[in-house]
Amino acid sequence: MICRLTVNGTPWEGDVPPRLTLADLLRDHLQLTGTHLGCEQGVCGACTVLCDGEAVRSCLMLAVQADGRSLTTVEGLDADPDAAALRDALVAGRGLQCGFCTPGFLLSALALRRADPPVDPARVPELLAGNICRCTGYGPIVAAVRAWLG
Amino acid sequence: MARLDAGTAARLARGGGRYLADLRVPGCLEAAFVRSPLPHARVGAARFHDGRGLTAADLGLHPLVATGPGLAGAPWIPLGGGRARYVGEPLAVVWAADRYQAEDLVDAAQLELEPLPPDEPLHSQAPTGVLFETTLEGGDVDAALRAADLVLEGRFHCARQTPFPLETRGVLAHPDPGTGVLTVWTSTQIPDLVRAGLARCLGLPEARLRVRVPQVGGGFGVKAHLFAEEVAVAALALRLGQPVRWIEDRQEHLAASAHAHDAVVRLRVGVTREGRILGVDADLTADVGAYSIWPFSASLEPMTAASSLFGAYAVGALRCRTRARSSARCPVGAQRGVGVTVGVHATERMVDRIARRLSIDPLELRRRNAVPACPWTSPIGRALDSGDYPRLLATLAAAAGYDALRAEQHRARAAGRLLGVGLALFNEHSGTGTQDYRRRGIDTIPGWDQSRVRVPADGRIEVATSAADAGQGHADTYRLLAAEVLGVAPERVEVVEGDTDRCPPGTGTFTSRGAVGVLESLVQALRAAAATDLAPGTDIVRRADAEQVYPSGAHLAVVEVDPVGWRPRVLRYVAVEDCGTIIHPEVVAGQVRGGVAMGIGNVLLEEHAYDADGQIQTATLLDYLVPLATDIPEVELHHLTSPSPRTTLGSKGVGEAGTIGAFGAVANAVADAVAPLGAELDTLPYSPQRIFAAVERARAGLPPARPGQ
């Protein structure tokens, strides 16, 4: 099926198998391997990307469902100074160790930033409960996101 | 020391990490595995679509046998060798151009399976199912129990759990017809041991294999084994003469990577009326699943657990009869803290029980029994090199405001709240060396580590070690240390790990050896290099065979249990750790905080379950629960430093301590919270279901439940 979408501001068009997941389209067809697959069950959040500004699990969405949409992946954050600031804060605050979950956390946090009405920074732990980190114990991630939202 | 080089972290945060699934090799085929739907079966004829499938016999894979004192000599058999021994075991490999088509081939594959009765032994070498058995004993236990004013008994069960790194396993094998060398990229903590195992399974000289480790997305022990999928993908790539890769999915990981624990500890402890612990008689049975896992063998969990019992206490006599039993379940291997978590859970729960029985405050009881001074040798020969246990307790009490906490708990209970305070005092052995492995009956692990300092013609300084970073950050630590010792800019130093061609061979990265043996070899190599002019051509290799060292700690948790839904919540966590000399404070803090979080998950949430037919019930993340941001409080971290005399810098390792402490502190806090209701908890995880059941039993006047017996 023909699929047309915009990824990190750049239009893309291609013929994709109907069963191809959005994550595999990004990783294997567009070589955007910063989107990681941690469970392919929609639970761990590592594959989170923004689809028209909304956080989605790219492992549970088919590529063809993204037809006509605009996607943001971790590779697109350089273009957004606000997102880059969060990324830098996460690095400075040791909010990552192995780094596998980090792109997903960044995209989930970015969706929080754009929420209307604005989210209460006190609720950050529950708002990030859709992303799993096994290395850091979450403390440094929560602190960085709170400071950035605040 | 300077701040950690943020270069690696910044690259990872940009999505620039090259993990195994991100490697791109032209023409690479995708493998998938046909897995057993039955717990125990004989494998008959196999039919594959288009002939694109191979079994162990087709590939000519050799089994591996870990031998050593107490081991039955049951083999580890890649792809089962004609038998299936657990649900999810890989039995055949198929391949296609992409994963979607490969999974179609898995669906189309037909394997004739003849179910075998549950009482049929899994291994002819172990007809009774016992894969390992030994007794640790020191001092006169029977006399100690006779001399005691009372003997308390307990039975503690640690659930079957799994390390769960965010990145699953994966392997990419790439043959080079020109040189005849097969390069095997794999997400592992033990590149040299993988190469040694692969060579034996494939019947190839090690020189024909190069093992390389890409960026690794967490290991926590599970990536410290050789896996059937690594062997099969390597064999398939050789057979086809083409690159082949396999990326594990999460369902495969939960069902068929390696599990951990599933051990029952029975204790009889003799104490005086004043609360002095005189002797411990223990019995430990670990269900280690279908195989004696390679390279650690079936002795790993039971030996580690048994030797850690009452390790921080001055007990005069201790005996532990211990055994590993096989079952038609996923094999048990290493998980952060290995069996020490099992031993500390049983010990610390028992110490609290003694305190309650004697109406002595749990902190005071620990003061009376803690190892008074180091060095100290336990009755079973654990030679504690360093540590200050009384000071650990004093520091913890002051940092946590212990007396005020108890007063607050008193008020909370009066108001009807279920608030508990739990303590843990513990140590662990780390950096295990050659003699320790031989003594523990493990012949398959070298135990020594190596580092190499080389100056190539371009003037860079290349530091290569036998370790493999899985995200802990030790490579950055090594770079800074090298720069400091050699007096050069960190930018001039390149740390190379995880490549059997470029690194000196050794043991890999587990039991915190990155801060013990590997670090020791690195320090020796760096000091030798510093004595030279670092001219191009400099090439210095140093080997270290460390003696075990004993990091220690004292932790405190405050837990509140909701009296309606019975959900336990950790409100506060205080950790005092002593890992000896701290090489890098940020890495130490990250290891302890992350370790505590894993321990909280292990104690409150995580459990693999099988039904009566041997089917795994927990192959998704909706069934196997890992902790989320809402489950983990801030960890208040305090340090004590008693440098080890057994390492040059005095460091002792810190990878496991956070997890181990939580097995005592969190478990005791939950138990303390529901103690006023008469509920007894002894089976991990202390989930809402288990707490509810324990409370109901107490209300009905029944004795504690004995699940899993």
Coordinates of C-alpha atoms in Angstrom, one line a residue, chain B residues 382-386 427-433 436 511-512 515-517 546-552 579 644-647 650-653:
Chain B
R382 CA 34.0 -16.3 54.2
A383 CA 37.0 -14.0 54.9
L384 CA 35.6 -10.5 55.2
D385 CA 38.4 -8.2 54.0
S386 CA 36.9 -5.0 55.3
N427 CA 27.3 -8.0 52.7
E428 CA 28.0 -9.7 49.4
H429 CA 31.0 -11.3 47.8
S430 CA 32.2 -9.6 44.6
G431 CA 34.9 -9.9 42.0
T432 CA 35.0 -13.6 42.4
G433 CA 38.4 -15.0 41.3
D436 CA 36.7 -19.1 44.6
T511 CA 29.7 -9.9 40.2
S512 CA 30.8 -6.3 40.0
A515 CA 35.4 -2.5 40.0
V516 CA 37.5 -5.4 41.3
G517 CA 39.6 -7.7 39.1
A546 CA 41.3 -11.1 42.5
E547 CA 40.5 -12.5 45.9
Q548 CA 36.9 -12.0 46.8
V549 CA 36.0 -8.7 48.4
Y550 CA 33.0 -7.9 50.5
P551 CA 31.0 -4.7 49.9
S552 CA 28.4 -4.1 52.6
C579 CA 31.7 -0.3 48.4
S644 CA 39.6 -3.2 50.6
P645 CA 43.1 -4.3 51.4
R646 CA 42.8 -6.8 48.6
T647 CA 42.7 -4.3 45.7
G650 CA 40.5 -0.3 47.6
S651 CA 37.3 -0.5 45.6
K652 CA 34.9 -3.4 46.1
G653 CA 32.1 -3.1 43.5

